[in-house]
PDB file of N, CA and C in Angstrom:
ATOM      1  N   UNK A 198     104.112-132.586-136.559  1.00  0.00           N
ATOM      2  CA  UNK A 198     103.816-131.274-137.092  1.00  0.00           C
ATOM      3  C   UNK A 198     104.775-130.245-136.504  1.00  0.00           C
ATOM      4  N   UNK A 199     105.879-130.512-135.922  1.00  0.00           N
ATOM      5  CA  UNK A 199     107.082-129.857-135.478  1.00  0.00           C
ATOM      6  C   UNK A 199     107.556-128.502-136.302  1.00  0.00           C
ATOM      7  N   UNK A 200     107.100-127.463-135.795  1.00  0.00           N
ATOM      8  CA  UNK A 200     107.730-126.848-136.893  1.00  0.00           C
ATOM      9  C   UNK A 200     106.778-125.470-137.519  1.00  0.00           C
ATOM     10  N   UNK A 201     105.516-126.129-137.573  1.00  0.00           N
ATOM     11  CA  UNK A 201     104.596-125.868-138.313  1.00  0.00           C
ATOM     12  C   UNK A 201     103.886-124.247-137.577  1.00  0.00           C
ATOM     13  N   UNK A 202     103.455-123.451-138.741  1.00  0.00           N
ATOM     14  CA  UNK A 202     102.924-122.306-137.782  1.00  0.00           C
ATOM     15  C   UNK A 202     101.505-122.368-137.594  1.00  0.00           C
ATOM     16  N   UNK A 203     101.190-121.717-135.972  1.00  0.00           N
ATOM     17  CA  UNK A 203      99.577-121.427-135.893  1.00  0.00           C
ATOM     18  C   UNK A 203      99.201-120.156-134.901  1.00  0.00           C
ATOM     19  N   UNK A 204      98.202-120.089-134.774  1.00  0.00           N
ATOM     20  CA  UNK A 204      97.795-118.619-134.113  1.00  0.00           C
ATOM     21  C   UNK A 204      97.218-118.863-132.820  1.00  0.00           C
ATOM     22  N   UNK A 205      97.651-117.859-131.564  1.00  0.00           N
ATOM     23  CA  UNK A 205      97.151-118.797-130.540  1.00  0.00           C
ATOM     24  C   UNK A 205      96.463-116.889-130.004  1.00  0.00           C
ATOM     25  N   UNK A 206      95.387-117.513-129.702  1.00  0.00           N
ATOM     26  CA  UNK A 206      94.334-116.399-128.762  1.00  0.00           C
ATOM     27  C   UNK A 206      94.414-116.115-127.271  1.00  0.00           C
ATOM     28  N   UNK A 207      94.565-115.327-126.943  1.00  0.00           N
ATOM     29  CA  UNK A 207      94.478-115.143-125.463  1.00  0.00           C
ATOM     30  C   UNK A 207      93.194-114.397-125.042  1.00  0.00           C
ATOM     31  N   UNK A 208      92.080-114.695-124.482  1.00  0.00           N
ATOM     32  CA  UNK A 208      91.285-113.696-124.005  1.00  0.00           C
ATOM     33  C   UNK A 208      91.581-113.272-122.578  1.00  0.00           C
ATOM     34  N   UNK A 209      91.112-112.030-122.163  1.00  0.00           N
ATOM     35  CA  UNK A 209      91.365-111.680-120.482  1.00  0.00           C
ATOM     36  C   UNK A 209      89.813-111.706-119.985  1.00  0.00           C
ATOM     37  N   UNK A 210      89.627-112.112-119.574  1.00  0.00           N
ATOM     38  CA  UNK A 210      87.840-111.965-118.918  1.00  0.00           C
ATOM     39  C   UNK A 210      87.809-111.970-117.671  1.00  0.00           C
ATOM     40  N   UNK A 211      86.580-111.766-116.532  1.00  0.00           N
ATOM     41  CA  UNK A 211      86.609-112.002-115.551  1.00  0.00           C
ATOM     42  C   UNK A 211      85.244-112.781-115.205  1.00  0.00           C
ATOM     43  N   UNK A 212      85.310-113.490-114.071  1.00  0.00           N
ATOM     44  CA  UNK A 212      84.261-114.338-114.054  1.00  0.00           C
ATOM     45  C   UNK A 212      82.775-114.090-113.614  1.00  0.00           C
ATOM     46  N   UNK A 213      82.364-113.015-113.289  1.00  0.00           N
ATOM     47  CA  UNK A 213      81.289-112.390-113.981  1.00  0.00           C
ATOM     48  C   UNK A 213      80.454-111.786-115.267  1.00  0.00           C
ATOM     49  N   UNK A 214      82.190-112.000-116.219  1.00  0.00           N
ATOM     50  CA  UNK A 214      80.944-112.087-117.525  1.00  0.00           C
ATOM     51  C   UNK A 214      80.231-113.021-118.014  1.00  0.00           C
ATOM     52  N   UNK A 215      79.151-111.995-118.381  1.00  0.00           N
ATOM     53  CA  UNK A 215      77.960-113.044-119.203  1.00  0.00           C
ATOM     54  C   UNK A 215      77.793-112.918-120.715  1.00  0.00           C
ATOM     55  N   UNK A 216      77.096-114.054-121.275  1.00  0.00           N
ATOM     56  CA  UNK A 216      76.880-113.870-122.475  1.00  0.00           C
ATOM     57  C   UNK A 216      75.020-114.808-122.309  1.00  0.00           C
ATOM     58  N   UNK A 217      74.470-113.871-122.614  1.00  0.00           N
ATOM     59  CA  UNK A 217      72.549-114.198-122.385  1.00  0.00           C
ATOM     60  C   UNK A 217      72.447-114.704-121.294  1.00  0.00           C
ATOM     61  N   UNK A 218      73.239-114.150-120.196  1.00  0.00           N
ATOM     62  CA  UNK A 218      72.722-114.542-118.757  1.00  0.00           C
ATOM     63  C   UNK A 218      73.782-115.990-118.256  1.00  0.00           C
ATOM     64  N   UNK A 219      74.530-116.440-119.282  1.00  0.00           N
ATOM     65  CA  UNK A 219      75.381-117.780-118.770  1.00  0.00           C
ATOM     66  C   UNK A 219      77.110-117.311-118.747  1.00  0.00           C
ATOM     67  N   UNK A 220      77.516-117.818-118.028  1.00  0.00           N
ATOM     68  CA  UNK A 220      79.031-117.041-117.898  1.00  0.00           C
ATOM     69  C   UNK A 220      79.898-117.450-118.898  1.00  0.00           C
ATOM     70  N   UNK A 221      80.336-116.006-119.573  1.00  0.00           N
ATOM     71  CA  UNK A 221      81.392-115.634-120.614  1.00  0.00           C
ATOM     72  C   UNK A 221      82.330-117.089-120.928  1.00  0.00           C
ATOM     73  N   UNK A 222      82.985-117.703-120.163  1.00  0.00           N
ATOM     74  CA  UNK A 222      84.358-118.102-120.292  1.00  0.00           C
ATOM     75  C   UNK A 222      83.619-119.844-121.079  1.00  0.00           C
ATOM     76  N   UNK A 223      82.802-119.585-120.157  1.00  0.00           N
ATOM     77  CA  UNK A 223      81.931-121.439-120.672  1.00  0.00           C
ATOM     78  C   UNK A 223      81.124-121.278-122.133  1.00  0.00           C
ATOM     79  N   UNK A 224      80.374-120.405-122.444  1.00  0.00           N
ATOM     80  CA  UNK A 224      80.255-119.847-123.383  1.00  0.00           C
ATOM     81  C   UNK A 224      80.492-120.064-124.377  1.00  0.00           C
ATOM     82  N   UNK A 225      82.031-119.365-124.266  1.00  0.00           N
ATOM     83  CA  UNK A 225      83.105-119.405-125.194  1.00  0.00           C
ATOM     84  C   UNK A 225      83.711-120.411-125.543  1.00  0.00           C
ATOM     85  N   UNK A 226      83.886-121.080-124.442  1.00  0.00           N
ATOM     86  CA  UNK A 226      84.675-122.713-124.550  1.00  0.00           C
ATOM     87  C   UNK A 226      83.630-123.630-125.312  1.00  0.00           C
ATOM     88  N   UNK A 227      82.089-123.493-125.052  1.00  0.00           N
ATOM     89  CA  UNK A 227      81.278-124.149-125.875  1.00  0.00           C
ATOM     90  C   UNK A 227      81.413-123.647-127.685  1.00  0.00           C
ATOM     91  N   UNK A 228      81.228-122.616-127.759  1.00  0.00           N
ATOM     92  CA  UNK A 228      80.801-122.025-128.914  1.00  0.00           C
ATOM     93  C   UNK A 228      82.818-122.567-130.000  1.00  0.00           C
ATOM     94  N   UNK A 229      83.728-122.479-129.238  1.00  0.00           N
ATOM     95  CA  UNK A 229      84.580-123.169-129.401  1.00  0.00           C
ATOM     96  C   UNK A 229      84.720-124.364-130.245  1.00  0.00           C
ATOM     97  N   UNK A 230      84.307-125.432-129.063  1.00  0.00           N
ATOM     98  CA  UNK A 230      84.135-126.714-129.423  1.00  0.00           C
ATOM     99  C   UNK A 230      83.051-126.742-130.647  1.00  0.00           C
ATOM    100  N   UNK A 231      82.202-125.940-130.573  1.00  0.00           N
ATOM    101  CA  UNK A 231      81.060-126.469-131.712  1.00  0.00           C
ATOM    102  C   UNK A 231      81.831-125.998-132.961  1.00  0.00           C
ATOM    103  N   UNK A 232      82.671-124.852-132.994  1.00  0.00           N
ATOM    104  CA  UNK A 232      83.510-124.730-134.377  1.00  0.00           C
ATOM    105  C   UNK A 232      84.960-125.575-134.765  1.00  0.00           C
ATOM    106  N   UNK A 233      85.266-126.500-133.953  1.00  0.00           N
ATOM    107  CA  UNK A 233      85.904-127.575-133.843  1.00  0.00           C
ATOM    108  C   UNK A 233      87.169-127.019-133.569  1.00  0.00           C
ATOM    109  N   UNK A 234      87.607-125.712-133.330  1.00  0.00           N
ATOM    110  CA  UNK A 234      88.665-125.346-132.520  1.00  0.00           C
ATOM    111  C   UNK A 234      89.964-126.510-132.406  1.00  0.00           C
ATOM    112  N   UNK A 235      91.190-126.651-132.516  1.00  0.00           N
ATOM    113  CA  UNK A 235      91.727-127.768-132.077  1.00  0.00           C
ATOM    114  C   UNK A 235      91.831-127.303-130.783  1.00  0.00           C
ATOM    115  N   UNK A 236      92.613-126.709-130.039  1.00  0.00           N
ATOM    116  CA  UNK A 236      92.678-126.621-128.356  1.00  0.00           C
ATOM    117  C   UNK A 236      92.356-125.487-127.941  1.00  0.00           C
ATOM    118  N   UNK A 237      91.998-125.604-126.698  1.00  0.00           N
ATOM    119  CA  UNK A 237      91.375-123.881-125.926  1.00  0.00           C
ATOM    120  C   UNK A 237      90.880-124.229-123.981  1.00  0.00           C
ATOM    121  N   UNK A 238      91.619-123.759-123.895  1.00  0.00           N
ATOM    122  CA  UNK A 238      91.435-123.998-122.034  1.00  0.00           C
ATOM    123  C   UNK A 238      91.114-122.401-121.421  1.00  0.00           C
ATOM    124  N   UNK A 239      90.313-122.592-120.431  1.00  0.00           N
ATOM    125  CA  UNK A 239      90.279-121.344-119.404  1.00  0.00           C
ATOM    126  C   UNK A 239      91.209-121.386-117.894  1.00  0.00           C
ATOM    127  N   UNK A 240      91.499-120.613-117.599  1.00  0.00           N
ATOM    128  CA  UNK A 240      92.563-120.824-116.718  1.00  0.00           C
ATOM    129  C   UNK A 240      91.891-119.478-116.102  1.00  0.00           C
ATOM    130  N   UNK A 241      91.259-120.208-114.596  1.00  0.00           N
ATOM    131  CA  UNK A 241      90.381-119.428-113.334  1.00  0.00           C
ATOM    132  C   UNK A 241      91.698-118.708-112.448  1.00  0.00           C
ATOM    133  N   UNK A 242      91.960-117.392-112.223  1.00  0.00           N
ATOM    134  CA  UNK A 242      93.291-116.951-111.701  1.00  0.00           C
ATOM    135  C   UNK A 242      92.223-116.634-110.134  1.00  0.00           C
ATOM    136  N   UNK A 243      93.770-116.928-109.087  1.00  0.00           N
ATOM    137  CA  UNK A 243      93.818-116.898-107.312  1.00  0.00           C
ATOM    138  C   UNK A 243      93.584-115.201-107.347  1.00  0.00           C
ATOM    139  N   UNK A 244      94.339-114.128-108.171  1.00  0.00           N
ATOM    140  CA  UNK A 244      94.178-112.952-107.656  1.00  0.00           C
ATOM    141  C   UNK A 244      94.945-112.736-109.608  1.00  0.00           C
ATOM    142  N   UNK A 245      94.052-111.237-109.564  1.00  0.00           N
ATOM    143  CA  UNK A 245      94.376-110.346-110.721  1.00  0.00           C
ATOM    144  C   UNK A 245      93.605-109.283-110.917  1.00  0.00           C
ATOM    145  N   UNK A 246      93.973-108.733-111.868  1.00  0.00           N
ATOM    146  CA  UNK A 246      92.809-107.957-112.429  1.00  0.00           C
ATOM    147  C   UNK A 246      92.889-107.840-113.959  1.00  0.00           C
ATOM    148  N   UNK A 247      91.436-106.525-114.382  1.00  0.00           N
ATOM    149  CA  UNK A 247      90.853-106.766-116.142  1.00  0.00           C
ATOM    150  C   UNK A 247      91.074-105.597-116.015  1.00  0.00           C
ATOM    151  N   UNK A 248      91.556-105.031-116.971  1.00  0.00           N
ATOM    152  CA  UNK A 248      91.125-103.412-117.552  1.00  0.00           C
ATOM    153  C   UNK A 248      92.299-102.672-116.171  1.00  0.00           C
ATOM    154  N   UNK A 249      91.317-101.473-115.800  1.00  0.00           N
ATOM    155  CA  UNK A 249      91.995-100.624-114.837  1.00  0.00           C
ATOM    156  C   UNK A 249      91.018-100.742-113.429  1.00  0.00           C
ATOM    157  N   UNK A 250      90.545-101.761-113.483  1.00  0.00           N
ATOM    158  CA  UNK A 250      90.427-102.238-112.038  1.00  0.00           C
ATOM    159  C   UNK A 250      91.077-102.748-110.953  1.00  0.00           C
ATOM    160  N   UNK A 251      90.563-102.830-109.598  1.00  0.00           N
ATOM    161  CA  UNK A 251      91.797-102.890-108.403  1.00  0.00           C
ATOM    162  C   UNK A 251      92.143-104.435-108.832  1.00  0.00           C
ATOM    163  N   UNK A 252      93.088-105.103-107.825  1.00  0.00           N
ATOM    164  CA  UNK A 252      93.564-106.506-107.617  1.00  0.00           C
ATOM    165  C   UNK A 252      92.359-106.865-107.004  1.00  0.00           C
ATOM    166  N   UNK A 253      92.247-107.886-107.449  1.00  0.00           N
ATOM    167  CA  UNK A 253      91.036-109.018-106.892  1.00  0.00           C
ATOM    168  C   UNK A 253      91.740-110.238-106.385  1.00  0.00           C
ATOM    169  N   UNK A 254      91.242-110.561-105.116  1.00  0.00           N
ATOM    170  CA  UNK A 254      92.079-111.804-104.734  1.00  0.00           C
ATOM    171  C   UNK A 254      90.773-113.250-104.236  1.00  0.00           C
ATOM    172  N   UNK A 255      91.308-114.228-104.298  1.00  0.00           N
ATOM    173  CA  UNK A 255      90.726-115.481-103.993  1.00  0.00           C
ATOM    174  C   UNK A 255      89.914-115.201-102.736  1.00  0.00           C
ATOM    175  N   UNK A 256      90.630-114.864-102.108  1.00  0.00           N
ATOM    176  CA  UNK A 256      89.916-114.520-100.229  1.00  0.00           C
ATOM    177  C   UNK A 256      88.564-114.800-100.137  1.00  0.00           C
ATOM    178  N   UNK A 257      88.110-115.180 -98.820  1.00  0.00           N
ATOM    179  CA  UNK A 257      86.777-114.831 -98.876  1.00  0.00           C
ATOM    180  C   UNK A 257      86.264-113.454 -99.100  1.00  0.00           C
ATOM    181  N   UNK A 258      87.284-112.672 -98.552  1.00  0.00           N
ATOM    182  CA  UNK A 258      86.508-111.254 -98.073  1.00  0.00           C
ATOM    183  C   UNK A 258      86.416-110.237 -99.443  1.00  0.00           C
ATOM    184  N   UNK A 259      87.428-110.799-100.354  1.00  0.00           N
ATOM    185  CA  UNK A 259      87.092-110.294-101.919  1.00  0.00           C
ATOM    186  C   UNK A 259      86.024-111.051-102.765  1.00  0.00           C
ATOM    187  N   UNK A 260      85.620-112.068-102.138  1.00  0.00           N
ATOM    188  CA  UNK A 260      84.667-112.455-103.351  1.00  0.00           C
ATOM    189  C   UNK A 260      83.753-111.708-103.988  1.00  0.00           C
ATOM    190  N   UNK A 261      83.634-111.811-104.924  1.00  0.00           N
ATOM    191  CA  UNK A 261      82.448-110.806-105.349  1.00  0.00           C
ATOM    192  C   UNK A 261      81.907-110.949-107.483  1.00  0.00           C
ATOM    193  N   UNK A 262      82.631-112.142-107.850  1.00  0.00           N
ATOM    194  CA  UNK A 262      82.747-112.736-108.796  1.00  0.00           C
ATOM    195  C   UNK A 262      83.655-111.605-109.663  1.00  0.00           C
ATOM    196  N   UNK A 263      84.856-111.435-109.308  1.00  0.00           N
ATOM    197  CA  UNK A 263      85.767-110.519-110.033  1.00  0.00           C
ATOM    198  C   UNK A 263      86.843-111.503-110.385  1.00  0.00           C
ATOM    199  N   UNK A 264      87.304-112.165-110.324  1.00  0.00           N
ATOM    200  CA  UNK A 264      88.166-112.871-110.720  1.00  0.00           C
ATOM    201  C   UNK A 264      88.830-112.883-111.899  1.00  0.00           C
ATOM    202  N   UNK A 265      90.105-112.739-112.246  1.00  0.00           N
ATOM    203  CA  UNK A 265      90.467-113.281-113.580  1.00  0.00           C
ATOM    204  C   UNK A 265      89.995-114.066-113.952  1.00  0.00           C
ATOM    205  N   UNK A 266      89.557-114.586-115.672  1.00  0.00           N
ATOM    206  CA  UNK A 266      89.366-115.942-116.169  1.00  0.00           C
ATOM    207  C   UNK A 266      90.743-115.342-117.452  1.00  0.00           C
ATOM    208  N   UNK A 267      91.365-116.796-117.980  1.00  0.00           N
ATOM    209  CA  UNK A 267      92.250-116.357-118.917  1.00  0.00           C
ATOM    210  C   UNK A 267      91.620-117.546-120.340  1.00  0.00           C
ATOM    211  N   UNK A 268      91.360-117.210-121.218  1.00  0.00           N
ATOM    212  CA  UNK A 268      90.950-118.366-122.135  1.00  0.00           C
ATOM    213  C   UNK A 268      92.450-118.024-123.437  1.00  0.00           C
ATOM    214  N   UNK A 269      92.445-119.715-123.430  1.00  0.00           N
ATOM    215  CA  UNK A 269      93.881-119.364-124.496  1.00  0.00           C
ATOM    216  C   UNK A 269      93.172-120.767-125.542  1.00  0.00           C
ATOM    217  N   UNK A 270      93.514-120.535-126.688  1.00  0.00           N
ATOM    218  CA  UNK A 270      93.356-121.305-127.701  1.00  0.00           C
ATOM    219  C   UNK A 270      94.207-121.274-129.257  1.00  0.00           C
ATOM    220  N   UNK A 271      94.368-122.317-129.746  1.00  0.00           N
ATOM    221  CA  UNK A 271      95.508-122.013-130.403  1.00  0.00           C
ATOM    222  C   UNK A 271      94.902-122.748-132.084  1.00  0.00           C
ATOM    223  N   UNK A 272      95.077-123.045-133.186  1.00  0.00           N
ATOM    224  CA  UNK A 272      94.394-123.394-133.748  1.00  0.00           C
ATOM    225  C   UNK A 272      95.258-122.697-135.622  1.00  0.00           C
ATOM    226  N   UNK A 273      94.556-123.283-136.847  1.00  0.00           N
ATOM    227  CA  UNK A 273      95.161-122.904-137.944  1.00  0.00           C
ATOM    228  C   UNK A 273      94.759-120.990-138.177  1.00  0.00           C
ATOM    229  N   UNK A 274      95.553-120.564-138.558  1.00  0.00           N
ATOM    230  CA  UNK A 274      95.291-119.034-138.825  1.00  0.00           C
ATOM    231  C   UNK A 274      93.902-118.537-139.414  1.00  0.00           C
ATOM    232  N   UNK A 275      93.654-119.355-140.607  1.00  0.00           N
ATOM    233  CA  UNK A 275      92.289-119.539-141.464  1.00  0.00           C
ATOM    234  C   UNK A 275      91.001-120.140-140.242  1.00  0.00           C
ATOM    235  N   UNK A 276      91.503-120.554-139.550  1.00  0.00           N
ATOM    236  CA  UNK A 276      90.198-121.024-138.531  1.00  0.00           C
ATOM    237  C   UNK A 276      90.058-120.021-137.245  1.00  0.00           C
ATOM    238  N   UNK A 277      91.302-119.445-137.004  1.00  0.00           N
ATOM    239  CA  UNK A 277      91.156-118.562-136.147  1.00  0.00           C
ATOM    240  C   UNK A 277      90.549-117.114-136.939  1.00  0.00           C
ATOM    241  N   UNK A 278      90.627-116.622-138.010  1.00  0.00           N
ATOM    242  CA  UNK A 278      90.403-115.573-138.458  1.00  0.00           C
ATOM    243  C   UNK A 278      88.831-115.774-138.769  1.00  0.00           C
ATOM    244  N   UNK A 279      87.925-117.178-139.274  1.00  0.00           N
ATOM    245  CA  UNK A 279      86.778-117.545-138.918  1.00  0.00           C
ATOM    246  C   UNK A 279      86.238-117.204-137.397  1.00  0.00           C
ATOM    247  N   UNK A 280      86.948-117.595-136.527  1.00  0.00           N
ATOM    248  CA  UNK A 280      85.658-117.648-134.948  1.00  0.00           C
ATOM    249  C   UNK A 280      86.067-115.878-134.383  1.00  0.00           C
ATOM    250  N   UNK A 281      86.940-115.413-135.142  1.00  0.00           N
ATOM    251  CA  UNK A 281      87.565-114.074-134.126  1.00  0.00           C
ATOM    252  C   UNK A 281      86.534-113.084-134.117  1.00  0.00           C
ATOM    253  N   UNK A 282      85.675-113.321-135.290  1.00  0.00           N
ATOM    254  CA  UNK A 282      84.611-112.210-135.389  1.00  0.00           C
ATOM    255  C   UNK A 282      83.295-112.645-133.895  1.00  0.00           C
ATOM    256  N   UNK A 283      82.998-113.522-134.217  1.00  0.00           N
ATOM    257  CA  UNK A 283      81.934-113.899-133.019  1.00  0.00           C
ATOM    258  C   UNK A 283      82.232-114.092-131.402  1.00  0.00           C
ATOM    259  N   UNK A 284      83.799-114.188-131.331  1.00  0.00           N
ATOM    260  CA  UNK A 284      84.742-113.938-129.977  1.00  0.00           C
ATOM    261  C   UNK A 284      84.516-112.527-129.999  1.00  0.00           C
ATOM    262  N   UNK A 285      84.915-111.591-130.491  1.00  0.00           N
ATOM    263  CA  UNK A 285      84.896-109.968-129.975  1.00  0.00           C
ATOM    264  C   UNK A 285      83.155-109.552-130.208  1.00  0.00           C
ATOM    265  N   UNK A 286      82.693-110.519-130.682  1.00  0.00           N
ATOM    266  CA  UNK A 286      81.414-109.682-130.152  1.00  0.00           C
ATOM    267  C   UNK A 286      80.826-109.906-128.887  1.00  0.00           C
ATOM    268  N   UNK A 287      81.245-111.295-128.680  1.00  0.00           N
ATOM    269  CA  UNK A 287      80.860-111.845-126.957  1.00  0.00           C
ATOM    270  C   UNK A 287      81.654-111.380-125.793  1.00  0.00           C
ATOM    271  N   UNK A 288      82.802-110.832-126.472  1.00  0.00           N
ATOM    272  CA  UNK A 288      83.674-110.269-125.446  1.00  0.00           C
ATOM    273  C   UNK A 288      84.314-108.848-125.791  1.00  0.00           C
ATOM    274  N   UNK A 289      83.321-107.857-126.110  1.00  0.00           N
ATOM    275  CA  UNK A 289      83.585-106.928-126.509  1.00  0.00           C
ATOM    276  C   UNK A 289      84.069-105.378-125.849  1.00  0.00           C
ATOM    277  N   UNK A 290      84.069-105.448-124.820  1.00  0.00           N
ATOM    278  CA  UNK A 290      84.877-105.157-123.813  1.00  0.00           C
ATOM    279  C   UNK A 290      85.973-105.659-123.038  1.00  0.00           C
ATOM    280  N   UNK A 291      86.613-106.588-123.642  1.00  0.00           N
ATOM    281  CA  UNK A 291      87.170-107.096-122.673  1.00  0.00           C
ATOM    282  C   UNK A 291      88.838-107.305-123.786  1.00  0.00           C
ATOM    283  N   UNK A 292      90.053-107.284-123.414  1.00  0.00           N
ATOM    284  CA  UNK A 292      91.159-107.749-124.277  1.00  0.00           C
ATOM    285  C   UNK A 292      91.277-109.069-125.001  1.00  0.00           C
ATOM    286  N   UNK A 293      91.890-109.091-126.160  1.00  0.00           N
ATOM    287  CA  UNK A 293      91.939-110.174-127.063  1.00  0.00           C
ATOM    288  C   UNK A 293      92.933-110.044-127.698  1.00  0.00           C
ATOM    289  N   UNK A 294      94.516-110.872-127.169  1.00  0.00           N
ATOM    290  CA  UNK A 294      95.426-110.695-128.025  1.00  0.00           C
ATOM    291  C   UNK A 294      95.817-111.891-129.026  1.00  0.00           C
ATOM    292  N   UNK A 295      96.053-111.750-130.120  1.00  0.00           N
ATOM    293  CA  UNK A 295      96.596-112.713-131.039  1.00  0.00           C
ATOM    294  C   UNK A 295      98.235-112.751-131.570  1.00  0.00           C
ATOM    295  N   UNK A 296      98.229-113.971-131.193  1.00  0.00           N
ATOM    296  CA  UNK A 296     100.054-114.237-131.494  1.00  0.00           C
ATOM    297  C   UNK A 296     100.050-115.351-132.533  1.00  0.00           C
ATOM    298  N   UNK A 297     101.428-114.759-133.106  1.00  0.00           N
ATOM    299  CA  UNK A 297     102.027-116.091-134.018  1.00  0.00           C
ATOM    300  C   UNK A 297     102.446-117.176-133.508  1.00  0.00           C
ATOM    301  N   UNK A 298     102.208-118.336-133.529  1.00  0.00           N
ATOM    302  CA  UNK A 298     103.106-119.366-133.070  1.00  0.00           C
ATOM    303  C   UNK A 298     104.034-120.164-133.381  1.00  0.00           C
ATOM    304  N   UNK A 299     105.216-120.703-133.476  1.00  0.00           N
ATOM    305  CA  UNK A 299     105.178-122.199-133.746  1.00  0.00           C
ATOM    306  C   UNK A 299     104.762-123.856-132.864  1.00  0.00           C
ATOM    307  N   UNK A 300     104.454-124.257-133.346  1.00  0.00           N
ATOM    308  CA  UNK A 300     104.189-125.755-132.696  1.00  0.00           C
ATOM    309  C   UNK A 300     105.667-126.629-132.904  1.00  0.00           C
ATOM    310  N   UNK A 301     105.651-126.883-131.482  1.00  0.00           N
ATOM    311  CA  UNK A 301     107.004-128.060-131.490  1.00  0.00           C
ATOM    312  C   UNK A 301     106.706-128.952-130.949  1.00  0.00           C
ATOM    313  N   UNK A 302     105.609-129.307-130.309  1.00  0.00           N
ATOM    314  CA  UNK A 302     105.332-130.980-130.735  1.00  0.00           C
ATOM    315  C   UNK A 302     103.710-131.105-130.278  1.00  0.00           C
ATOM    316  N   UNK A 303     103.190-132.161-131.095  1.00  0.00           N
ATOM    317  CA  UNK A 303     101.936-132.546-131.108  1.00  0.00           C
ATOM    318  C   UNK A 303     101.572-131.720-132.272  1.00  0.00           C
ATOM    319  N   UNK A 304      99.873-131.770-132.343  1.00  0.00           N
ATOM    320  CA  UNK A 304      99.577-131.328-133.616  1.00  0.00           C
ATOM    321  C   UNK A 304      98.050-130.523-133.668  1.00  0.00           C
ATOM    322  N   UNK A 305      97.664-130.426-134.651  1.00  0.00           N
ATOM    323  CA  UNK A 305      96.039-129.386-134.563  1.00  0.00           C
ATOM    324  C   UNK A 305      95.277-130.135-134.910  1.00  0.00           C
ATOM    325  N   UNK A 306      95.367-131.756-135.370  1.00  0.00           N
ATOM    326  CA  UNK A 306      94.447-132.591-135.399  1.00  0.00           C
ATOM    327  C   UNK A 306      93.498-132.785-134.559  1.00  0.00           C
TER     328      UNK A 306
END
């Protein structure tokens, strides 16, 4: 499928969000999979920040469940323009950018 175009999602979250009390990023990765999504990973960041909040770092002495979470998923345009509505409502504060892609190797099977 070399070649071929698709749309890839980036969410920014941090790991205190929730969605009905269970955290945002798992959530999402479930509600994901149940719409058969082809790929989508969360990627837990050492130090960052969301919005216009300070740097948050791994440390003990920052813990405080602030953490970056990054969820990226990539998938056909028509399937992404399906789940995007029920993503910004679960993460409706939070950034959601969408890019064009191409795929150069492997596939959305």
């Amino acid at each position: 499928m070399r070649g071929a175009m698709a749309v890839q999602i980036t969410m920014y979250l941090n790991e205190a969000d929730e969605w009905h009390r269970k955290p945002l990023h798992l959530e999402i990765l479930k509600y994901l999979r149940e719409e058969n999504v082809a790929e989508a990973t969360a990627f837990h960041a050492v130090a960052g920040f969301t919005g216009r909040s300070r740097v948050h770092t791994s440390r003990l002495v920052d813990a405080g469940g602030k953490l970056p979470v990054v969820i990226t998923f990539v998938d056909a345009d028509e399937h992404v323009s399906r789940v995007l509505p029920k993503l910004r409502e679960m993460a409706a504060h939070r950034l959601i950018v969408r890019e064009n892609v191409t795929i150069e190797q492997g596939s959305l099977d």
